[in-house]
PDB file of C-alpha atoms and ligand atoms in Angstrom:
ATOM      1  CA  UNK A   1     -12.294  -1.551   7.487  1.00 93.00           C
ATOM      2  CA  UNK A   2      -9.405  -0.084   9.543  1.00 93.00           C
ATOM      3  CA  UNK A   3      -8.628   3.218   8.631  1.00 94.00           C
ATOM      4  CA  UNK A   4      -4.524   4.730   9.205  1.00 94.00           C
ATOM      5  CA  UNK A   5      -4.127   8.134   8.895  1.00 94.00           C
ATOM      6  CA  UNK A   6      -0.676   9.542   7.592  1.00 95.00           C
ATOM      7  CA  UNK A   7       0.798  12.868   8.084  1.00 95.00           C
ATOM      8  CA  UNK A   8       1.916  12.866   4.402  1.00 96.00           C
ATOM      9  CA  UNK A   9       2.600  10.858   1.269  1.00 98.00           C
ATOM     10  CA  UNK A  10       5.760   9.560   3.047  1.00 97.00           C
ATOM     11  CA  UNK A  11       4.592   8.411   6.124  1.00 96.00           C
ATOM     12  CA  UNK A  12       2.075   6.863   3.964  1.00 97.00           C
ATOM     13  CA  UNK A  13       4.473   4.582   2.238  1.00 98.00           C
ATOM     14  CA  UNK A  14       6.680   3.991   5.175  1.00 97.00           C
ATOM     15  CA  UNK A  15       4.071   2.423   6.446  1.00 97.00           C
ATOM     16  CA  UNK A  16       2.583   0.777   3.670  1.00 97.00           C
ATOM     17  CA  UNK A  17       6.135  -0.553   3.194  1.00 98.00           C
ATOM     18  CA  UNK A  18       6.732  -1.879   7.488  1.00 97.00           C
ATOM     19  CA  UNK A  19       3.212  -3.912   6.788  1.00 97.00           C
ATOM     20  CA  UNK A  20       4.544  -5.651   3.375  1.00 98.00           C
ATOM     21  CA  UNK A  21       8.275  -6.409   5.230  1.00 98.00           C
ATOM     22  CA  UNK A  22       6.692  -7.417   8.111  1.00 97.00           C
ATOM     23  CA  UNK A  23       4.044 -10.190   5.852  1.00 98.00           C
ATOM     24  CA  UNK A  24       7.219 -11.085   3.607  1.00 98.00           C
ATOM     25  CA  UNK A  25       9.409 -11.879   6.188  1.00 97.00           C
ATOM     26  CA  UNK A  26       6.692 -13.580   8.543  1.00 97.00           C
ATOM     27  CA  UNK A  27       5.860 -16.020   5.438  1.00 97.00           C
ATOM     28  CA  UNK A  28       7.400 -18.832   3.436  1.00 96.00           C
ATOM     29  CA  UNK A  29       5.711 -17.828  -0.076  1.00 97.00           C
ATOM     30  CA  UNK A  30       4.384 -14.987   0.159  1.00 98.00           C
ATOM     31  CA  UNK A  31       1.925 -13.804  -2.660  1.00 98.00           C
ATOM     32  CA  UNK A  32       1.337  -9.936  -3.309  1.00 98.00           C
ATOM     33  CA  UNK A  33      -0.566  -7.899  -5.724  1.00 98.00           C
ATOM     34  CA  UNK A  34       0.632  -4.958  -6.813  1.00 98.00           C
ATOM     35  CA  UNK A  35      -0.384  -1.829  -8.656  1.00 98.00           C
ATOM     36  CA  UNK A  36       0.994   1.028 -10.607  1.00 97.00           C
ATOM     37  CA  UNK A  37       0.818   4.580 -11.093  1.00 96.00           C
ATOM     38  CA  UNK A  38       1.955   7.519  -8.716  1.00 96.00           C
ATOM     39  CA  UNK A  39       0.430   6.236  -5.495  1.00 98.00           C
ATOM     40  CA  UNK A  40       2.350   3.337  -4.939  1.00 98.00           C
ATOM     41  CA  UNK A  41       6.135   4.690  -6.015  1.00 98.00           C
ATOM     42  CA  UNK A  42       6.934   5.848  -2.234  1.00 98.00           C
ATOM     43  CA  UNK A  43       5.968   2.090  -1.100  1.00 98.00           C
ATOM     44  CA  UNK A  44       8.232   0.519  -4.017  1.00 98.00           C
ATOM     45  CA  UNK A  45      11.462   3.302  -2.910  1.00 98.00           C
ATOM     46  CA  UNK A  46      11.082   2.201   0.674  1.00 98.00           C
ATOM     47  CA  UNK A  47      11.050  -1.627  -0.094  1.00 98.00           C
ATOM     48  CA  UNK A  48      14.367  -1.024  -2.134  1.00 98.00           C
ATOM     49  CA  UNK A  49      15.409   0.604   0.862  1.00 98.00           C
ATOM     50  CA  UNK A  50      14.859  -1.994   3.185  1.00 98.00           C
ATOM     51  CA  UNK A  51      16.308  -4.306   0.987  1.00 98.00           C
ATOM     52  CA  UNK A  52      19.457  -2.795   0.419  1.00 98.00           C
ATOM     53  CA  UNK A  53      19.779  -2.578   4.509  1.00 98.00           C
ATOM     54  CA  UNK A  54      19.561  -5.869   4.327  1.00 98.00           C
ATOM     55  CA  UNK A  55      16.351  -6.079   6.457  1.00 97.00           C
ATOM     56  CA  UNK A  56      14.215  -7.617   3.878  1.00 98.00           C
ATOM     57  CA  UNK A  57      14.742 -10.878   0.931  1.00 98.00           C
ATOM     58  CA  UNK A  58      12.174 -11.185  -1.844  1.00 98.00           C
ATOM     59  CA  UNK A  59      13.866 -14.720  -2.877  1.00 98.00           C
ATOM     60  CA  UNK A  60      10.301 -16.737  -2.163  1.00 97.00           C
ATOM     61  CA  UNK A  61       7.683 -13.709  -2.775  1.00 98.00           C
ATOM     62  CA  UNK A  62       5.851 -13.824  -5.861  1.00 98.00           C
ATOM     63  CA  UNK A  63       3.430 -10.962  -7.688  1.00 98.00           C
ATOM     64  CA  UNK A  64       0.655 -10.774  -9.724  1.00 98.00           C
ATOM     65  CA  UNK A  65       0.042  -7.107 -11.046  1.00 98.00           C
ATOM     66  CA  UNK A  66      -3.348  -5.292 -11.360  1.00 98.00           C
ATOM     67  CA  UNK A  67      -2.859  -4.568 -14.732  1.00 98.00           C
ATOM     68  CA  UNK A  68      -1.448  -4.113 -18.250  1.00 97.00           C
ATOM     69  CA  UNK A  69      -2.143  -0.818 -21.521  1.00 97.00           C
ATOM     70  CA  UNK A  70      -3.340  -3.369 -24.144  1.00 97.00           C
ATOM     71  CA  UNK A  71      -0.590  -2.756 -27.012  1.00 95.00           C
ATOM     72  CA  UNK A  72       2.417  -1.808 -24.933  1.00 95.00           C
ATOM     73  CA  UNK A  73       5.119  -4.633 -24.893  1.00 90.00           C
ATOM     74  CA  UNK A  74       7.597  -5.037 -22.350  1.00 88.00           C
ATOM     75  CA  UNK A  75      10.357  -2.547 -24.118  1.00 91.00           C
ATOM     76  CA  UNK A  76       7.875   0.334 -24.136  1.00 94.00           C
ATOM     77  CA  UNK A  77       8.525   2.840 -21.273  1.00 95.00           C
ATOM     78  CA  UNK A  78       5.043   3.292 -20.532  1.00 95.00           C
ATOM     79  CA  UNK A  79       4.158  -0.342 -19.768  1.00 97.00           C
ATOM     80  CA  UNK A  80       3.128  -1.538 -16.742  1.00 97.00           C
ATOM     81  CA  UNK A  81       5.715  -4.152 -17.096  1.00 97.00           C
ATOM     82  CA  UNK A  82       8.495  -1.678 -17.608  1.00 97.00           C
ATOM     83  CA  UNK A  83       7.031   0.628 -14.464  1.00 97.00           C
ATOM     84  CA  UNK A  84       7.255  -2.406 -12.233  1.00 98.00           C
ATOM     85  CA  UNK A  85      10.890  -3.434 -13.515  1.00 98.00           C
ATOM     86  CA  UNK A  86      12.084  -0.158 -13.398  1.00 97.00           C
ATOM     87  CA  UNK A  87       9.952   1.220 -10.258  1.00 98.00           C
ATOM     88  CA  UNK A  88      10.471  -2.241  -8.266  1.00 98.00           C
ATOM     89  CA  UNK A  89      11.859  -5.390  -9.436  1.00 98.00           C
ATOM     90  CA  UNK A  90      15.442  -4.296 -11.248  1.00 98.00           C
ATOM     91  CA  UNK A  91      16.430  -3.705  -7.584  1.00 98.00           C
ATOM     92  CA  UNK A  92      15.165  -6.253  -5.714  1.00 98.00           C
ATOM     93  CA  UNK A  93      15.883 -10.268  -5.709  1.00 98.00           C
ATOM     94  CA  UNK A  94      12.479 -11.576  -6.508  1.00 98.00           C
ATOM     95  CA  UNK A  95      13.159 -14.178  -9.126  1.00 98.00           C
ATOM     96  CA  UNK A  96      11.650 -13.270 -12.840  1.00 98.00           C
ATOM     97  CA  UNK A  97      10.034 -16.402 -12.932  1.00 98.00           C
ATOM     98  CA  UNK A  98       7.545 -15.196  -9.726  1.00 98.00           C
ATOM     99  CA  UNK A  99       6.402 -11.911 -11.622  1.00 98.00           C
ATOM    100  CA  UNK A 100       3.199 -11.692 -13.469  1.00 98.00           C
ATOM    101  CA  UNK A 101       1.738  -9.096 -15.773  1.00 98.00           C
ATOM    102  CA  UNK A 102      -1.153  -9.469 -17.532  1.00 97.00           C
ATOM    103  CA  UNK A 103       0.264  -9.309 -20.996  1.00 95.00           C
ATOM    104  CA  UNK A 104      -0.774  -6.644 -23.058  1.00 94.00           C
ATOM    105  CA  UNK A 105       0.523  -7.876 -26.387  1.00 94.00           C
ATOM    106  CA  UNK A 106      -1.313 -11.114 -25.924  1.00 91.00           C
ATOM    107  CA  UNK A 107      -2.757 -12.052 -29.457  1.00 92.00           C
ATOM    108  CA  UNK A 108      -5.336 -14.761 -27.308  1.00 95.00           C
ATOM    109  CA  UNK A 109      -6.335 -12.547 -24.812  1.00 94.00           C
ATOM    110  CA  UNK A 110      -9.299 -14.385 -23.300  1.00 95.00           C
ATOM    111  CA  UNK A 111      -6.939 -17.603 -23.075  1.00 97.00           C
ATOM    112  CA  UNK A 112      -4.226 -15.550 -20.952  1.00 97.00           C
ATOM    113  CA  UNK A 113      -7.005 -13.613 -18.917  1.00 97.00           C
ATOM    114  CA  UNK A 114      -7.935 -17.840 -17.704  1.00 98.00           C
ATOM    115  CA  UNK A 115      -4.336 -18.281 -17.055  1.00 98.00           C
ATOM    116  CA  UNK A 116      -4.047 -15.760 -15.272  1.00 98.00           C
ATOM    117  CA  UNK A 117      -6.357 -16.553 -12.362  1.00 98.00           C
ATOM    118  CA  UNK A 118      -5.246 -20.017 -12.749  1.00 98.00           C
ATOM    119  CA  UNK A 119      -1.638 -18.783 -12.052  1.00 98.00           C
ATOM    120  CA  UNK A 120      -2.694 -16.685  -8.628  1.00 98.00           C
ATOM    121  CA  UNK A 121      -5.343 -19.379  -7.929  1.00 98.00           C
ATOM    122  CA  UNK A 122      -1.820 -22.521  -8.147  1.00 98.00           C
ATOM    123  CA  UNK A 123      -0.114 -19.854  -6.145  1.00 98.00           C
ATOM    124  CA  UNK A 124      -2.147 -20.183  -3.338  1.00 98.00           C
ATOM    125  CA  UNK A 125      -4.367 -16.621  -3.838  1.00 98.00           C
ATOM    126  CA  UNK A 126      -2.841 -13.408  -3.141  1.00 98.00           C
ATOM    127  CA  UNK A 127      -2.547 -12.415   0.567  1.00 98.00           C
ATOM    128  CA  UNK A 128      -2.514  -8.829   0.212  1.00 98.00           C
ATOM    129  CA  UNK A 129      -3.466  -6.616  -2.785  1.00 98.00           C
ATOM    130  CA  UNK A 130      -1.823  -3.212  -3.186  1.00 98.00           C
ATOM    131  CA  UNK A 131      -4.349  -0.998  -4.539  1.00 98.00           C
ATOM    132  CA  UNK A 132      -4.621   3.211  -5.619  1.00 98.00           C
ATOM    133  CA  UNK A 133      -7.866   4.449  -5.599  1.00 98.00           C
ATOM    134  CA  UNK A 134      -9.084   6.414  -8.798  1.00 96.00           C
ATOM    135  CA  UNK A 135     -10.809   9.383  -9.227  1.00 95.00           C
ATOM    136  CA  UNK A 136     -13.902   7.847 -10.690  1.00 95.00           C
ATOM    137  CA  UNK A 137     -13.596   5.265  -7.773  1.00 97.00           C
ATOM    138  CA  UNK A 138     -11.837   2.685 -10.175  1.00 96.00           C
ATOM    139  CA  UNK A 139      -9.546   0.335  -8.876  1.00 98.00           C
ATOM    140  CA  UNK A 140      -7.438  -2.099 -11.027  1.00 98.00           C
ATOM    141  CA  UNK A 141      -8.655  -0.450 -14.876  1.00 96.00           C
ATOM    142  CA  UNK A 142     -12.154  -1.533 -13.262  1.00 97.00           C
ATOM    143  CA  UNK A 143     -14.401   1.358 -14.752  1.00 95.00           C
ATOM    144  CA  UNK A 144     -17.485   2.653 -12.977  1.00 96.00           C
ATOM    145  CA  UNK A 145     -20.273   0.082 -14.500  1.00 97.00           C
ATOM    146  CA  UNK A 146     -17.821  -2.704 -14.330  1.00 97.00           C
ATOM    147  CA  UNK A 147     -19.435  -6.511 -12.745  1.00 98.00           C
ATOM    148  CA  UNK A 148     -18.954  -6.783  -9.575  1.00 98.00           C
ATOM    149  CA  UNK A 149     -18.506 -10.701 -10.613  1.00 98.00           C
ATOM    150  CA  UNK A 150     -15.292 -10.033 -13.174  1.00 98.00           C
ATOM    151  CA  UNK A 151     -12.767 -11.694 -13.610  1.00 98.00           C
ATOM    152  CA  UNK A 152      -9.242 -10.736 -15.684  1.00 98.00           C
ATOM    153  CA  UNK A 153     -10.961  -9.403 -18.498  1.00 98.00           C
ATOM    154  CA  UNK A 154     -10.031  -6.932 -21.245  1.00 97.00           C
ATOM    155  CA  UNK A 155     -11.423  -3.350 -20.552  1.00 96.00           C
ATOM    156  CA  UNK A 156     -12.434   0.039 -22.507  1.00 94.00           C
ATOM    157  CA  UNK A 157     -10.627   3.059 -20.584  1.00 93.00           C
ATOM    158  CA  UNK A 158     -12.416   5.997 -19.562  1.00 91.00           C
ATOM    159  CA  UNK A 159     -11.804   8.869 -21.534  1.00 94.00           C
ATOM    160  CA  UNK A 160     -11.161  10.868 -17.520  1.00 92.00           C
ATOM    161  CA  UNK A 161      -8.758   7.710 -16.688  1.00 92.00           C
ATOM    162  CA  UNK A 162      -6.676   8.745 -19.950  1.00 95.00           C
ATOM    163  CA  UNK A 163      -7.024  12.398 -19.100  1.00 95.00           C
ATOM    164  CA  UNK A 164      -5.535  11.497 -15.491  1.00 92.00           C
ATOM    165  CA  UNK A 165      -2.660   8.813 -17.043  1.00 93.00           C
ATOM    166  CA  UNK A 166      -1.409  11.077 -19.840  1.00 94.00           C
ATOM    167  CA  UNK A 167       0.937  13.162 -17.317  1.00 92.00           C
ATOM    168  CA  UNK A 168       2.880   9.693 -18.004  1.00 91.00           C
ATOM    169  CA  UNK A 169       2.645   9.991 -22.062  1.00 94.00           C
ATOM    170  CA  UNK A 170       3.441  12.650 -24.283  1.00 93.00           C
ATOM    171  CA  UNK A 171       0.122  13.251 -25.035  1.00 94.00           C
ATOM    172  CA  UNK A 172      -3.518  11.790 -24.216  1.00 95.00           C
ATOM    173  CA  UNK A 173      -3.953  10.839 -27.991  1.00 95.00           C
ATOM    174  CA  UNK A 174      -0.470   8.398 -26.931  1.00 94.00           C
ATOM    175  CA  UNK A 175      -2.733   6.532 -23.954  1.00 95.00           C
ATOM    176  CA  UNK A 176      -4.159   3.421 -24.995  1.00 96.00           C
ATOM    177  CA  UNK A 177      -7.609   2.965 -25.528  1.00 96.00           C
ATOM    178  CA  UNK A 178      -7.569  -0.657 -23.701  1.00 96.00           C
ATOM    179  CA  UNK A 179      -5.867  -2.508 -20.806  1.00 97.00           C
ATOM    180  CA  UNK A 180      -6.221  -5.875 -19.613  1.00 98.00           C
ATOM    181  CA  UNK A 181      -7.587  -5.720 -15.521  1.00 98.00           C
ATOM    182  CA  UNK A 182      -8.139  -8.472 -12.883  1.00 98.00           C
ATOM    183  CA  UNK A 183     -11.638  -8.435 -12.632  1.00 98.00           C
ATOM    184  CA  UNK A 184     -13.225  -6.775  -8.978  1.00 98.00           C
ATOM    185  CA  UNK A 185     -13.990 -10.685  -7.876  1.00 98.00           C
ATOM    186  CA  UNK A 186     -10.309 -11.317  -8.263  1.00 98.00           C
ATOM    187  CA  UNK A 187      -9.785  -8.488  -6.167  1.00 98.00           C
ATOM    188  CA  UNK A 188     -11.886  -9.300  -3.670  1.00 98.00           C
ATOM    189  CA  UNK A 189     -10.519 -12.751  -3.482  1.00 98.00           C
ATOM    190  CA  UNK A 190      -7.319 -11.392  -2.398  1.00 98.00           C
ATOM    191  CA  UNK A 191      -6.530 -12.211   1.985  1.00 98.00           C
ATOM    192  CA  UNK A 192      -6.232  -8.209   2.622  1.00 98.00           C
ATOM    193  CA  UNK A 193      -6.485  -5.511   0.624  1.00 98.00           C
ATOM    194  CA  UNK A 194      -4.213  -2.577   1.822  1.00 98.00           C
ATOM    195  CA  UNK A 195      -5.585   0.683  -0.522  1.00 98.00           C
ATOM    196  CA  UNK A 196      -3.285   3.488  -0.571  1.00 98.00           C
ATOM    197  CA  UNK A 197      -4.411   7.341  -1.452  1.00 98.00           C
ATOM    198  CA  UNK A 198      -3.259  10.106  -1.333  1.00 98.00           C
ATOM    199  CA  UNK A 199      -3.924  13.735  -1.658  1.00 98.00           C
ATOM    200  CA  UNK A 200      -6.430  16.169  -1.869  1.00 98.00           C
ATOM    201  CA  UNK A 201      -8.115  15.443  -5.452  1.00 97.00           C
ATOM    202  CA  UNK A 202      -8.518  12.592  -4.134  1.00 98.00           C
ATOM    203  CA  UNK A 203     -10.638  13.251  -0.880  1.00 98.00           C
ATOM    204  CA  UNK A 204     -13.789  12.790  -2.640  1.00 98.00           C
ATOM    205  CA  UNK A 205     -13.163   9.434  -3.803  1.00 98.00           C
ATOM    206  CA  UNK A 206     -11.887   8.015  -0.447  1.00 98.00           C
ATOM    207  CA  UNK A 207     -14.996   9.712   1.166  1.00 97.00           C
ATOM    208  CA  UNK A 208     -17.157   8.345  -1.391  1.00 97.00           C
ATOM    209  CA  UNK A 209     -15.733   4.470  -1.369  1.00 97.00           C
ATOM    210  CA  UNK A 210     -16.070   4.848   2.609  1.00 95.00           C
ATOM    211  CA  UNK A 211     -20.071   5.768   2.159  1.00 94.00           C
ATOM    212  CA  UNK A 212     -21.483   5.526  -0.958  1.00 95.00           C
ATOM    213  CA  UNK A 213     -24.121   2.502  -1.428  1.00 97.00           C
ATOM    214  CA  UNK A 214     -22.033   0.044  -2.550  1.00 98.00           C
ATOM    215  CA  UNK A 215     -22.565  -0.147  -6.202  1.00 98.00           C
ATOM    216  CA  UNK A 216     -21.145  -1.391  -9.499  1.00 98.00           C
ATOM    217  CA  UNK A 217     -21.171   3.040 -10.432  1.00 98.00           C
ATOM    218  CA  UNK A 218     -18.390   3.266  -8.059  1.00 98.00           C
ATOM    219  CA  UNK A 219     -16.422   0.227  -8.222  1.00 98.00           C
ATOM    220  CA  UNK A 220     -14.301   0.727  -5.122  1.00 98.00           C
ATOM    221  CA  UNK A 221     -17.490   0.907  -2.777  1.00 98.00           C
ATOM    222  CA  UNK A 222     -17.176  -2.722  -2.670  1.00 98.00           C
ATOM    223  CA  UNK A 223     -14.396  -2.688  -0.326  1.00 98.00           C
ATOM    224  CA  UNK A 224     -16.874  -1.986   2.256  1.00 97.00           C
ATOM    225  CA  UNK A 225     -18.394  -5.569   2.737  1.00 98.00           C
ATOM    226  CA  UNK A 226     -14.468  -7.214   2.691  1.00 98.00           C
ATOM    227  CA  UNK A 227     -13.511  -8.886   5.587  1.00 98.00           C
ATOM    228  CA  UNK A 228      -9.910  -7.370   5.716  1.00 98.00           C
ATOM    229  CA  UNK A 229      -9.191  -3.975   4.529  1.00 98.00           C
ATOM    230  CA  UNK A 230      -6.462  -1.362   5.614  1.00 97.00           C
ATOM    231  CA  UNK A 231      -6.595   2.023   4.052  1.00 97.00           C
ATOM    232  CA  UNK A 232      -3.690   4.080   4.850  1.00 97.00           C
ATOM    233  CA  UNK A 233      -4.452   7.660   3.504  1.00 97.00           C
ATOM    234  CA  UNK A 234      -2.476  11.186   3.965  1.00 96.00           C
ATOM    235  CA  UNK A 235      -4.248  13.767   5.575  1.00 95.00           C
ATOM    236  CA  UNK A 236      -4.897  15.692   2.451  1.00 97.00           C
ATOM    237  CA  UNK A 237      -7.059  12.204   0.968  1.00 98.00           C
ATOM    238  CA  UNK A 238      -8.834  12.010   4.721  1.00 96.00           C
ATOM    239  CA  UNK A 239      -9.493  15.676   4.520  1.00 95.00           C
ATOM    240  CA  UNK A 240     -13.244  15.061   3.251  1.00 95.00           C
ATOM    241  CA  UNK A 241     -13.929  12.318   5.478  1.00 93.00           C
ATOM    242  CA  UNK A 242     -12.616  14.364   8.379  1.00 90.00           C
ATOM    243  CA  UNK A 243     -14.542  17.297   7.563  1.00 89.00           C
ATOM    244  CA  UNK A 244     -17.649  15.132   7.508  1.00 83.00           C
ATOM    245  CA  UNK A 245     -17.680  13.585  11.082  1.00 78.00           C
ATOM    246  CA  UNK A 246     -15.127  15.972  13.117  1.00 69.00           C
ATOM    247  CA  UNK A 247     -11.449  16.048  13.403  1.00 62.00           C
ATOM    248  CA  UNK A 248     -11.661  14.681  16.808  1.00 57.00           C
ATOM    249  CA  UNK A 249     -12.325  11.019  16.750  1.00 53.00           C
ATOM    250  CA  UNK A 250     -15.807  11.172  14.899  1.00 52.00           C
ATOM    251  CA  UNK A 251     -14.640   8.141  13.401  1.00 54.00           C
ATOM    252  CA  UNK A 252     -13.964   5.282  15.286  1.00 44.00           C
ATOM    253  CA  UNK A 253     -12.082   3.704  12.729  1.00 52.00           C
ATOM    254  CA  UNK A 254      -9.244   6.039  12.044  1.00 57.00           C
ATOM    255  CA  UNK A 255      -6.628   5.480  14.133  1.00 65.00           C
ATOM    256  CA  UNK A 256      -2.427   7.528  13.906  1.00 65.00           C
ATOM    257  CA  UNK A 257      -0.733   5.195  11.530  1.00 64.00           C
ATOM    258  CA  UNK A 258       2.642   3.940  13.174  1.00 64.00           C
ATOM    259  CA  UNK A 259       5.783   4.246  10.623  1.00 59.00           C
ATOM    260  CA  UNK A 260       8.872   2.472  12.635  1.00 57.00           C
TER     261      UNK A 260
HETATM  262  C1  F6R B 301      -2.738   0.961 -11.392  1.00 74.73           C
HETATM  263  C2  F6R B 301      -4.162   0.869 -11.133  1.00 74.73           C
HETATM  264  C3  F6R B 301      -5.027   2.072 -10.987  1.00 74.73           C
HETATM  265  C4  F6R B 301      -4.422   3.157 -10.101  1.00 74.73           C
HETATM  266  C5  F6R B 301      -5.347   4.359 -10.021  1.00 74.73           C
HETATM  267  C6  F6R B 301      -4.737   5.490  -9.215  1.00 74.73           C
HETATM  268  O1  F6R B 301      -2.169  -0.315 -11.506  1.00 74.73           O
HETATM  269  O2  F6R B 301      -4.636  -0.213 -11.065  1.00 74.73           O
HETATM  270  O3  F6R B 301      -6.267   1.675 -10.444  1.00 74.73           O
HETATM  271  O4  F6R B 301      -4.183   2.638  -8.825  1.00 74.73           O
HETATM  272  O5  F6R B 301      -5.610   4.832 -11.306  1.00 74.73           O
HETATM  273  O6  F6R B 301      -3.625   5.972  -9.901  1.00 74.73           O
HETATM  274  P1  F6R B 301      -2.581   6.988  -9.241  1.00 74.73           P
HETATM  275  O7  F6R B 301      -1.921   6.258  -8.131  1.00 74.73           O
HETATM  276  O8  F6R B 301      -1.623   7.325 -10.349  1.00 74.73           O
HETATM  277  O9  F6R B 301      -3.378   8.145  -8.774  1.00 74.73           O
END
């Protein structure tokens, strides 16, 4: 696991963003995952940017998201679907036709949760996964308890998940109940994983999905035994870690991260 410290949530995303150029324009197809919420809107601002500069085309990339609220269509300002469009994809030229959601409104949900992983397995597997960390060491709407074996499945929220995603509704009562979630083996089965945090409230997670035993109670533990993880965190979200074994180089894995 390499570890990149940021000075801040910016730096963070600038150089979540230079790693995601750099893989898009180094590849003919290349095949990203991507997540929601507040962690990764600094990466999505700076890819705009470096598209409108000119520096970047998203003509051949294609996405599979995390994750989908079961019940919100594509019209509903709090789907995932309208987050990405809005957040990402309106201002970029990836093609419509290499975007995919889980869909939310699906009436045959186990049916699309099998097309789904056919669709990332026929294109090719997804080289790197964007992920956010959350507070109960979810990642995807993979809940503490989760198989470590799942695949796209439908999933029961927790009610602190809710709690933490209602600053986005009018209300916690207005958060859905469900979402739809690659499963952790999909995860997993991504090239690279490149996890993203931020903050202080969530030091405590990062520390724990650095050292916990790696268990299904805190699902992002398992990014300890794969082969290819970056986590690029703020100072804030390192603050436990660093506190545990010494500003000064305790760990060997840390390293400046490097925004161009
Ligand atoms: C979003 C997702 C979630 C978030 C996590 C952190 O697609 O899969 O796992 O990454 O809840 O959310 P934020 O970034 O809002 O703190």
């Amino acid at each position: 696991m390499q570890i990149l410290k940021a000075k801040d949530y910016e730096e963070m995303s600038r150089i979540a963003c230079n790693l995601l150029v750099e893989h898009i324009q180094q590849n003919e197809s290349p095949v990203l995952g991507l997540a929601t919420g507040s962690t990764p809107e600094g990466l999505y601002r700076c890819l705009i940017e470096e598209y409108k500069k000119g520096k970047v085309s998203f003509h051949n990339m294609s996405t599979f998201n995390l994750d989908e609220y079961v019940g919100l269509g594509v019209e509903d300002a709090n789907s995932y679907q309208w987050y990405m469009t809005d957040k990402l994809f309106a201002h970029i030229d990836v093609p419509t036709r290499q975007i995919h959601l889980p869909n939310g409104i699906s009436q045959e949900v186990e049916q699309d949760c099998l097309d789904y992983e056919r669709q990332i397995q026929e294109a090719g597997g997804i080289d790197i996964q964007v992920l956010g960390l959350g507070l109960n060491g979810h990642i995807g709407f993979n809940e503490p308890g989760t198989p470590f074996s799942s695949r796209t499945h439908a999933v029961e929220l927790a009610q602190s998940t809710r709690r933490a995603n209602a600053r986005f509704f009018s209300g916690i009562e207005e958060v859905p109940t469900q979402a739809i979630s690659m499963g952790i083996a999909s995860i997993m089965e991504s090239k690279k994983i490149l996890l993203l945090v931020s903050g202080k409230e969530k030091a405590e997670a990062l520390y724990q999905m650095m050292n916990s035993e790696v268990s299904e109670s805190f699902p992002a533990s398992i990014l300890q035994t794969h082969p290819d993880v970056t986590v690029i965190a703020d100072e804030l979200a390192l603050s436990k870690v660093l506190e545990f074994y010494g500003e000064d180089g305790g760990i060997p894995e840390v390293e400046e991260g490097k925004a161009r």
